[in-house]
Short mmCIF file of C-alpha atoms in Angstrom, two decimals:
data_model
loop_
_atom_site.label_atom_id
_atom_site.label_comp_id
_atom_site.label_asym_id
_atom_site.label_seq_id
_atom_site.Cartn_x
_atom_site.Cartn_y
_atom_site.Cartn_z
CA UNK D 1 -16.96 -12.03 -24.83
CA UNK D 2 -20.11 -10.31 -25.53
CA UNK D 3 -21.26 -7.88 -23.33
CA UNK D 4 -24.61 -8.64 -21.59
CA UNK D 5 -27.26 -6.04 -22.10
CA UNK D 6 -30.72 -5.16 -19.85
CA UNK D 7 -32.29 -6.16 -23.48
CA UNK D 8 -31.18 -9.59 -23.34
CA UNK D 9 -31.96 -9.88 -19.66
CA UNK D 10 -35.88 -8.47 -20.56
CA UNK D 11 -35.99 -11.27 -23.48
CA UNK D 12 -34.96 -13.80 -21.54
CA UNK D 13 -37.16 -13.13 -18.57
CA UNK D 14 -39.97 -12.14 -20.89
CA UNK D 15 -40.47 -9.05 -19.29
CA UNK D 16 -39.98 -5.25 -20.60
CA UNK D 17 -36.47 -3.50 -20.93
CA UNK D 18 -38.45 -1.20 -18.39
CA UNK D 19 -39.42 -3.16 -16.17
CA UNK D 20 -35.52 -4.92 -15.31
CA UNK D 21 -34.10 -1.52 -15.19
CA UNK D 22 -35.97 -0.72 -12.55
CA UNK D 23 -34.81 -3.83 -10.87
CA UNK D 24 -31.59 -3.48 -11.48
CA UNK D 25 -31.37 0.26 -10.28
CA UNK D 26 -34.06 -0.04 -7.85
CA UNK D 27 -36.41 2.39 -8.71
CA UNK D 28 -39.76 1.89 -8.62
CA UNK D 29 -42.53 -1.15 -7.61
CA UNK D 30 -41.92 -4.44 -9.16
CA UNK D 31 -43.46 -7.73 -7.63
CA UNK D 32 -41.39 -9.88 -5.66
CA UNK D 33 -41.75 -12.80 -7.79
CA UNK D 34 -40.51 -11.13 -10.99
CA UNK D 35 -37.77 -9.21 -8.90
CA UNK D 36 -36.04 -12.33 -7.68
CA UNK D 37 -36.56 -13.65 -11.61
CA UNK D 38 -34.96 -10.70 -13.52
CA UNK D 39 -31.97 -10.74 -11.04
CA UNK D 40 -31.46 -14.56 -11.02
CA UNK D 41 -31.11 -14.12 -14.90
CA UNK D 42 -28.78 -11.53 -14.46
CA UNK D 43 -26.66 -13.64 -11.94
CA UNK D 44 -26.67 -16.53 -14.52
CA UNK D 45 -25.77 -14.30 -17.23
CA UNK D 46 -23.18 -12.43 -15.47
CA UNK D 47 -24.68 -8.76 -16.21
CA UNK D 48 -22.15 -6.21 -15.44
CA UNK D 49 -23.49 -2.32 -15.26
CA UNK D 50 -22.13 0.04 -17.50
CA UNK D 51 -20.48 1.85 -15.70
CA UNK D 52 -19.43 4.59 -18.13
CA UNK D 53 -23.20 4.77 -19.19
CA UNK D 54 -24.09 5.21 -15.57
CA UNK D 55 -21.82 7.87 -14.11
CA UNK D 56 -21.81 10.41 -17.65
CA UNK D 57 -25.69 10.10 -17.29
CA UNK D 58 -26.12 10.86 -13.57
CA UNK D 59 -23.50 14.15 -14.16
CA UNK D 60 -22.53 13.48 -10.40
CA UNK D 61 -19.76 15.38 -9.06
CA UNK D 62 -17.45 13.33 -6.83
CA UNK D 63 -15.43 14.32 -3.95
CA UNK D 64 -12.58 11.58 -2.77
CA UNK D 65 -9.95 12.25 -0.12
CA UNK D 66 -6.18 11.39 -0.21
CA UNK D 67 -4.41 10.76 3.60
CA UNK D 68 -0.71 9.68 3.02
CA UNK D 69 2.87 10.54 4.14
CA UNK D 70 4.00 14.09 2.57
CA UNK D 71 7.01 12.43 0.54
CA UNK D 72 10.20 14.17 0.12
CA UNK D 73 14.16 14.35 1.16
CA UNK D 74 15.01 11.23 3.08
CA UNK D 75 11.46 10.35 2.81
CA UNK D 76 10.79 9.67 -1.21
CA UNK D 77 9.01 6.64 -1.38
CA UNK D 78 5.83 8.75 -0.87
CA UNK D 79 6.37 11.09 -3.98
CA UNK D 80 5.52 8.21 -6.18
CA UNK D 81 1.61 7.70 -4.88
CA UNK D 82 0.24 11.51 -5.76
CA UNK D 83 1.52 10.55 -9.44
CA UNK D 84 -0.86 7.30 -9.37
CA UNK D 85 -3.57 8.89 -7.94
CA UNK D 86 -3.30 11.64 -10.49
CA UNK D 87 -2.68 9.27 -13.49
CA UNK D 88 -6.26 7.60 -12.28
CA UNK D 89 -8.15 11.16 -12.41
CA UNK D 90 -6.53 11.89 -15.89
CA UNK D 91 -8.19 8.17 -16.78
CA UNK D 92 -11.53 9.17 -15.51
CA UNK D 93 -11.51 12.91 -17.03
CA UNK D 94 -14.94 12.60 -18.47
CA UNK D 95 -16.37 12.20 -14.83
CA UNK D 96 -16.76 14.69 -12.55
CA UNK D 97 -13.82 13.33 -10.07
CA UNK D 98 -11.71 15.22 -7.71
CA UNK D 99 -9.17 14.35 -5.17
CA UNK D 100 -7.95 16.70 -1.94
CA UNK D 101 -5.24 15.52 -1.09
CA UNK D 102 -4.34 15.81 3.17
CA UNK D 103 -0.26 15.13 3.44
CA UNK D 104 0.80 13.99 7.41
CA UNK D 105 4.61 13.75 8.35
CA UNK D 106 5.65 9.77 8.35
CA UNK D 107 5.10 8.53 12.04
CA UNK D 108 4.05 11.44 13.55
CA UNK D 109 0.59 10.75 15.16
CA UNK D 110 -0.75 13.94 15.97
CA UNK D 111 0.12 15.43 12.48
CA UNK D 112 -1.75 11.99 11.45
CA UNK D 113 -4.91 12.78 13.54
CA UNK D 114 -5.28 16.86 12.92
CA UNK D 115 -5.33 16.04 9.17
CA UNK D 116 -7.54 13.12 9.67
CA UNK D 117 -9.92 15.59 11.23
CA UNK D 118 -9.28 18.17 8.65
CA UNK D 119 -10.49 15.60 6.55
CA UNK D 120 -13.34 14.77 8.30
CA UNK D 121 -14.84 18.09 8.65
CA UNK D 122 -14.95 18.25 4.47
CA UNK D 123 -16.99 15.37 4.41
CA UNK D 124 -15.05 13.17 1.79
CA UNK D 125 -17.64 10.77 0.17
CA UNK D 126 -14.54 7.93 -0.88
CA UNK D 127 -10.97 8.04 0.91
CA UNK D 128 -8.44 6.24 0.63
CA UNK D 129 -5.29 6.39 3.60
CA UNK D 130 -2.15 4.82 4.32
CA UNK D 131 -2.90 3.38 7.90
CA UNK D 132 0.68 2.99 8.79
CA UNK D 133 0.09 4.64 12.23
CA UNK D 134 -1.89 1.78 13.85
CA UNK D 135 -3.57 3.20 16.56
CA UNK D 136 -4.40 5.88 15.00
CA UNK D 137 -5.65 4.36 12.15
CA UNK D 138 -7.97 2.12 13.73
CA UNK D 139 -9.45 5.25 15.54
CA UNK D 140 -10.63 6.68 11.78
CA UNK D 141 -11.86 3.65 10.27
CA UNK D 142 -14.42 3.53 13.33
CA UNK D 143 -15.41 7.07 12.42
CA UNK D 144 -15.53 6.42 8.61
CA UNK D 145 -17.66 3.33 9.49
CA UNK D 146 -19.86 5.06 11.36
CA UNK D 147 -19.97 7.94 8.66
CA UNK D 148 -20.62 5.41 6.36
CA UNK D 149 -17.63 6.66 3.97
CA UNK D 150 -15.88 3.92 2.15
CA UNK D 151 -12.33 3.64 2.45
CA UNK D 152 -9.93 1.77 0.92
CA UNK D 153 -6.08 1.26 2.22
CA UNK D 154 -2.78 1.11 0.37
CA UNK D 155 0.92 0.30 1.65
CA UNK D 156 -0.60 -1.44 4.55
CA UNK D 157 -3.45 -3.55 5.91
CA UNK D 158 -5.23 -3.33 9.34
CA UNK D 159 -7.22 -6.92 10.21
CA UNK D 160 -10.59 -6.77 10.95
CA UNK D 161 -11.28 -3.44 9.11
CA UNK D 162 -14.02 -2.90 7.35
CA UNK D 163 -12.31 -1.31 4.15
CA UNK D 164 -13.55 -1.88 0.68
CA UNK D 165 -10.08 -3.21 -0.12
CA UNK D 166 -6.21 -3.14 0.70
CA UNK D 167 -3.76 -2.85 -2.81
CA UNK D 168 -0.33 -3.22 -1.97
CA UNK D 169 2.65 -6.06 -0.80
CA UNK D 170 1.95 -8.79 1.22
CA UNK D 171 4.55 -7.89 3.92
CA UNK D 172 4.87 -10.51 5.75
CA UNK D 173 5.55 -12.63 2.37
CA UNK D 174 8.41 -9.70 1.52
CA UNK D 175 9.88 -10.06 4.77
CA UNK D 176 10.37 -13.92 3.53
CA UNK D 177 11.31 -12.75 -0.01
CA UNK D 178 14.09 -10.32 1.88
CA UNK D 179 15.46 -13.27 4.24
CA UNK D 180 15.63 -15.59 1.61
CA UNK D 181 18.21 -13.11 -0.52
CA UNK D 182 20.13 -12.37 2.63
CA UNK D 183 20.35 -16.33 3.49
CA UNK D 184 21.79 -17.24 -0.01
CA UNK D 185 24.06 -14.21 0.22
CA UNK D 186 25.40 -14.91 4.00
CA UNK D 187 27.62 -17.39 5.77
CA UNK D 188 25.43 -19.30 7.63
CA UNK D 189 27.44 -18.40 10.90
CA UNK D 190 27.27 -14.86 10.25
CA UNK D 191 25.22 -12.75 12.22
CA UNK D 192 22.47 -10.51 10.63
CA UNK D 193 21.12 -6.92 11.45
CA UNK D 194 17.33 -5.81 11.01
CA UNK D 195 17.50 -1.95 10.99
CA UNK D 196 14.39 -0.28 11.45
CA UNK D 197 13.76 3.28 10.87
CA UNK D 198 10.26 4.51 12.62
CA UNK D 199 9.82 6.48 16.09
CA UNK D 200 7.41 4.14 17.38
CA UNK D 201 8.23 -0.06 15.53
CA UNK D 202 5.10 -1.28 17.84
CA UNK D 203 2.65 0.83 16.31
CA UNK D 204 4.23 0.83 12.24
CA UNK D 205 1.93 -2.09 11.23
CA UNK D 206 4.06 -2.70 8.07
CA UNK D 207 7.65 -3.04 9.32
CA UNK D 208 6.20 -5.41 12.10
CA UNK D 209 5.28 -7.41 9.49
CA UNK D 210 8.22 -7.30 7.07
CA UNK D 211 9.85 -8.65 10.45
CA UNK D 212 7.42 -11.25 11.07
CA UNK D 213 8.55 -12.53 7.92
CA UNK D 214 11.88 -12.31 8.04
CA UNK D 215 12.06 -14.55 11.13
CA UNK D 216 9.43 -16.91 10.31
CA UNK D 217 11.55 -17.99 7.54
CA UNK D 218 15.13 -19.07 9.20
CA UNK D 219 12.71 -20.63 11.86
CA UNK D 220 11.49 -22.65 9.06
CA UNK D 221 13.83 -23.12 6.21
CA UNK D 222 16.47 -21.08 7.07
CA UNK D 223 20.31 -21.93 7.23
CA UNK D 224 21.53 -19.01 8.72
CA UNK D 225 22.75 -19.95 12.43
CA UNK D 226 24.40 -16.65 13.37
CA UNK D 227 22.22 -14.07 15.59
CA UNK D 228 19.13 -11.84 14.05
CA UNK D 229 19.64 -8.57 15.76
CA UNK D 230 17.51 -5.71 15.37
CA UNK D 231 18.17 -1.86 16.01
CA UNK D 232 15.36 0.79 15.98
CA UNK D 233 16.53 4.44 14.70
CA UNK D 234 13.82 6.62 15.40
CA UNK D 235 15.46 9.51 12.78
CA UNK D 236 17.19 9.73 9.47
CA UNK D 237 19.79 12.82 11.07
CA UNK D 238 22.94 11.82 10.61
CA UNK D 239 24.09 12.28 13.56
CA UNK D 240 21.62 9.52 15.32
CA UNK D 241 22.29 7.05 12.57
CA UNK D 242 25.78 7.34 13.21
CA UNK D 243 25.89 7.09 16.81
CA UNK D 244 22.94 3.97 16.87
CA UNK D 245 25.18 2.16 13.81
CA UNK D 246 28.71 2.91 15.33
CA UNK D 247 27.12 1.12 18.78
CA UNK D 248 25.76 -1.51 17.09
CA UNK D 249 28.39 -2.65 14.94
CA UNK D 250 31.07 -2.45 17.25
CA UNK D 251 28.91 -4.52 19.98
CA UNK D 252 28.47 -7.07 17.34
CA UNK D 253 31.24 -7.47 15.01
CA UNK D 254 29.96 -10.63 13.36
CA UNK D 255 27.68 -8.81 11.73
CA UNK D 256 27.79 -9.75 7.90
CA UNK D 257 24.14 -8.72 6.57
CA UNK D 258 21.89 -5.76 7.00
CA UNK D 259 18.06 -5.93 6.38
CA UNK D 260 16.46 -2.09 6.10
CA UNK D 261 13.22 -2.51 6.79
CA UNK D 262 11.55 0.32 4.90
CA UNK D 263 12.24 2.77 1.53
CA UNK D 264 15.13 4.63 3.80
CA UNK D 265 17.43 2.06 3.03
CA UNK D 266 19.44 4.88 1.15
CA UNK D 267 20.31 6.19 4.90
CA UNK D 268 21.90 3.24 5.75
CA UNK D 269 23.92 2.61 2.38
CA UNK D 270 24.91 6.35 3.07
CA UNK D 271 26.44 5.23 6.50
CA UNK D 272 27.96 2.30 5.17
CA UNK D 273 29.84 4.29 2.49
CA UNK D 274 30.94 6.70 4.94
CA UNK D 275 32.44 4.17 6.17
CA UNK D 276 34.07 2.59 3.95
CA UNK D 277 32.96 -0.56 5.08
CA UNK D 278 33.09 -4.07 2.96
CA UNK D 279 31.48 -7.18 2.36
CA UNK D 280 28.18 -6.07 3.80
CA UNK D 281 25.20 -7.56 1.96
CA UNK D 282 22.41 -5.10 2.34
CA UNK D 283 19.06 -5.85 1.38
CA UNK D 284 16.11 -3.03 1.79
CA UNK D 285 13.06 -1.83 0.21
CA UNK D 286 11.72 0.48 -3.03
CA UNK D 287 12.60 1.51 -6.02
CA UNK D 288 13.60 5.25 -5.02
CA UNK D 289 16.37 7.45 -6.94
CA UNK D 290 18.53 7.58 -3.52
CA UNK D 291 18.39 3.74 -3.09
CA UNK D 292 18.71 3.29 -6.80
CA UNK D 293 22.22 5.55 -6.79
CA UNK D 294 23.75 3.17 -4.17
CA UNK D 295 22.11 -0.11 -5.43
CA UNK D 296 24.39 0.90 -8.96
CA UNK D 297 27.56 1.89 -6.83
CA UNK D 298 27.35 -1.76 -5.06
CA UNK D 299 26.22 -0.56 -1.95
CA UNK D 300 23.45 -1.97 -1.90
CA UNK D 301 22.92 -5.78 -3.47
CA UNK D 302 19.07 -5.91 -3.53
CA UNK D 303 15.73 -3.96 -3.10
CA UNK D 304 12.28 -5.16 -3.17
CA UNK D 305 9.63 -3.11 -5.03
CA UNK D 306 5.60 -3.05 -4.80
CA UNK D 307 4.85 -0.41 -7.10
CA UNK D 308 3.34 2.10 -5.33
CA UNK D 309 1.91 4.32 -8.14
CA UNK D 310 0.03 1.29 -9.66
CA UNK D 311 -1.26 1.11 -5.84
CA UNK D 312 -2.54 4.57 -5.87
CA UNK D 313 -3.76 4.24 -9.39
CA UNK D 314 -6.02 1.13 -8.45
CA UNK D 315 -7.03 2.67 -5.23
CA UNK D 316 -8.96 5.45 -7.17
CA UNK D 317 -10.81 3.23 -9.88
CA UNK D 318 -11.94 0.73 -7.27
CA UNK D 319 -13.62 3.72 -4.98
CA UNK D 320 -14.94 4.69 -7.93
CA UNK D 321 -16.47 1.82 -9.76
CA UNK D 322 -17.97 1.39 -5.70
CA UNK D 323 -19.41 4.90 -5.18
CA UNK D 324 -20.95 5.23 -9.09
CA UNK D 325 -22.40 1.30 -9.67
CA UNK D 326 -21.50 -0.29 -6.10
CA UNK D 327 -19.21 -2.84 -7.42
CA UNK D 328 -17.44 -4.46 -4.82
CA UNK D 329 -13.73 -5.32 -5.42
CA UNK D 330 -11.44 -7.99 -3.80
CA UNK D 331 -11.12 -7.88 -0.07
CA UNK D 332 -7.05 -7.65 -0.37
CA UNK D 333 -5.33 -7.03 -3.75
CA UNK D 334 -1.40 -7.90 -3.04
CA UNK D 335 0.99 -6.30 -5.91
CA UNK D 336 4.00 -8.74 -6.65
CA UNK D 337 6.85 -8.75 -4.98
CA UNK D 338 9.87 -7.23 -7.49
CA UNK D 339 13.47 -8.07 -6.46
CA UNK D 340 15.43 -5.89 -7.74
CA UNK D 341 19.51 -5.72 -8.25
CA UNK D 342 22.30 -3.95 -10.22
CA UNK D 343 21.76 -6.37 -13.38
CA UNK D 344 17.99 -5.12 -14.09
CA UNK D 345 17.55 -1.94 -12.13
CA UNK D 346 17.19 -0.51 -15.50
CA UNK D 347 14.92 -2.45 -16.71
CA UNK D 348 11.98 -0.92 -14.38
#
């Protein structure tokens, strides 16, 4: 498809090339009446900016601003998203793009709101964040809106925010994708364990909705009949998993199923193969080396994926294409849901 130009616009409106560049970038007097012409022709036309044009010409530096979970040992889901977002600035090299990045420890609020602040205080003019803490989250958008710094989130999505855009799983839909595995996999008068690892489940928006999920579907189509129970483990030491698991387990011994709520699905497979325990079907979340390694030693029968470095990646060239010709992306951009077992684990 050929690429409209400000030319064609000008010949069709019968007007100089001039003249609709200044329309189109707002610069300078035009009269009304020839305003609302040019950009009715470009509407019709479907004139997109050249973006590359645009941003090499202006030589504008820009500064983003990364806030995410530091990733690392039992927490390496979050390694993957600095690798996107650097991928993206390697795309754009020609501009004049940079990225500070401000790492908080998973669930930890006030780690979440001094770097917040930290980031603040440099003045970002784009960020993008990982709102997982809820509260705390909503407390930054309402100083980013009233900054007027756009922001757009990935992982998870906050309602009513005013972000430029959310890129990552529909959870709720992935907590249906994970009870539909465990249903086919289960006797339907087994009983089934949610395991959630987070310090504080009411204010993870993401897990509450991968749980939402889960249930809605056995109260729609589900034929599981056995009990849903759910366990919170607020840390990945040993120790606690243990003693939460060992309680749990032994309370309930009809237990046949275990959903893990989040990437640390690798901490439960480790407890399981501590303990030598069989027929489990375990279903969990993320493509990461430590659940891969038990996923291939049969621990662990599925994981779903949402591609988290594509996430990152798309986060940066949507706050750019905003910030350098104020092109407006899709409210919510949900990455497909991968289910992933032993038979194709190598295929991603």
């Amino acid at each position: 498809m050929k690429q409209v130009r400000i030319k064609d616009i000008a010949a069709k409106a019968g007007v100089s090339i001039g003249t609709v560049d200044r329309v189109l970038h707002n610069r300078g007097e035009v009269a009304e009446k020839t305003k609302e012409k040019i950009l009715a022709i470009a509407r019709d036309m479907n004139y997109q900016p050249n973006i590359v044009a645009q941003a090499l010409t202006a030589k504008k530096q820009y500064h983003l601003a990364a806030l995410i979970p530091r990733g690392g040992n039992d927490n390496v889901f979050w390694i993957s998203h600095p690798q996107g977002i650097d991928k993206a600035l390697k795309d754009l090299r020609p501009f004049l793009v940079d990225i500070k990045y401000y790492f908080f420890e998973l669930h930890n609020e006030t780690d979440f709101m001094l770097k917040s602040q930290e980031m603040m205080n440099d003045n970002p003019e784009g960020v993008i964040f990982a709102p997982i803490l809820k509260k705390e989250s909503v407390s930054l958008c309402a100083e980013l809106d009233q900054r007027c710094i756009p922001y757009i989130f990935i992982d998870t999505y906050i309602e009513n925010a005013n972000c430029l855009s959310f890129i990552g799983e529909d959870a709720y839909q992935s907590g249906r994708v994970a009870a539909s595995l465990i249903d086919y996999g289960v006797n339907p008068q087994k009983d089934i364990l949610i395991v959630n690892i987070a310090k504080d489940l009411e204010n993870t928006q993401h897990l509450n909705r991968r749980n939402q999920g889960f249930m809605s579907y056995f109260l729609d189509t589900g034929k599981n009949r056995g009990m849903k129970i759910t366990v919170e483990i607020p840390s990945t030491e040993r120790s606690i998993v243990d003693q939460k698991m060992d309680y749990i387990l032994q309370s309930n011994p009809n237990i046949s199923a275990i959903l893990v709520s989040s990437a640390k699905t690798h901490v439960i497979a480790r407890y399981i193969q501590n303990k030598k325990m069989k027929d489990i079907l375990v279903v969990g979340y993320e493509l990461t080396r430590k659940n891969v390694d038990y996923l291939k030693k049969g621990v662990i029968q599925f994981l779903i994926g949402q591609k988290p470095m594509e996430q990152s990646e798309k986060a940066v060239k949507k706050l750019f294409d905003y910030l350098t010709a104020r092109q407006m992306p899709a409210k919510r951009e949900f990455q497909p849901v991968e289910i992933i077992n032993v038979e194709n684990v190598d295929l991603f």
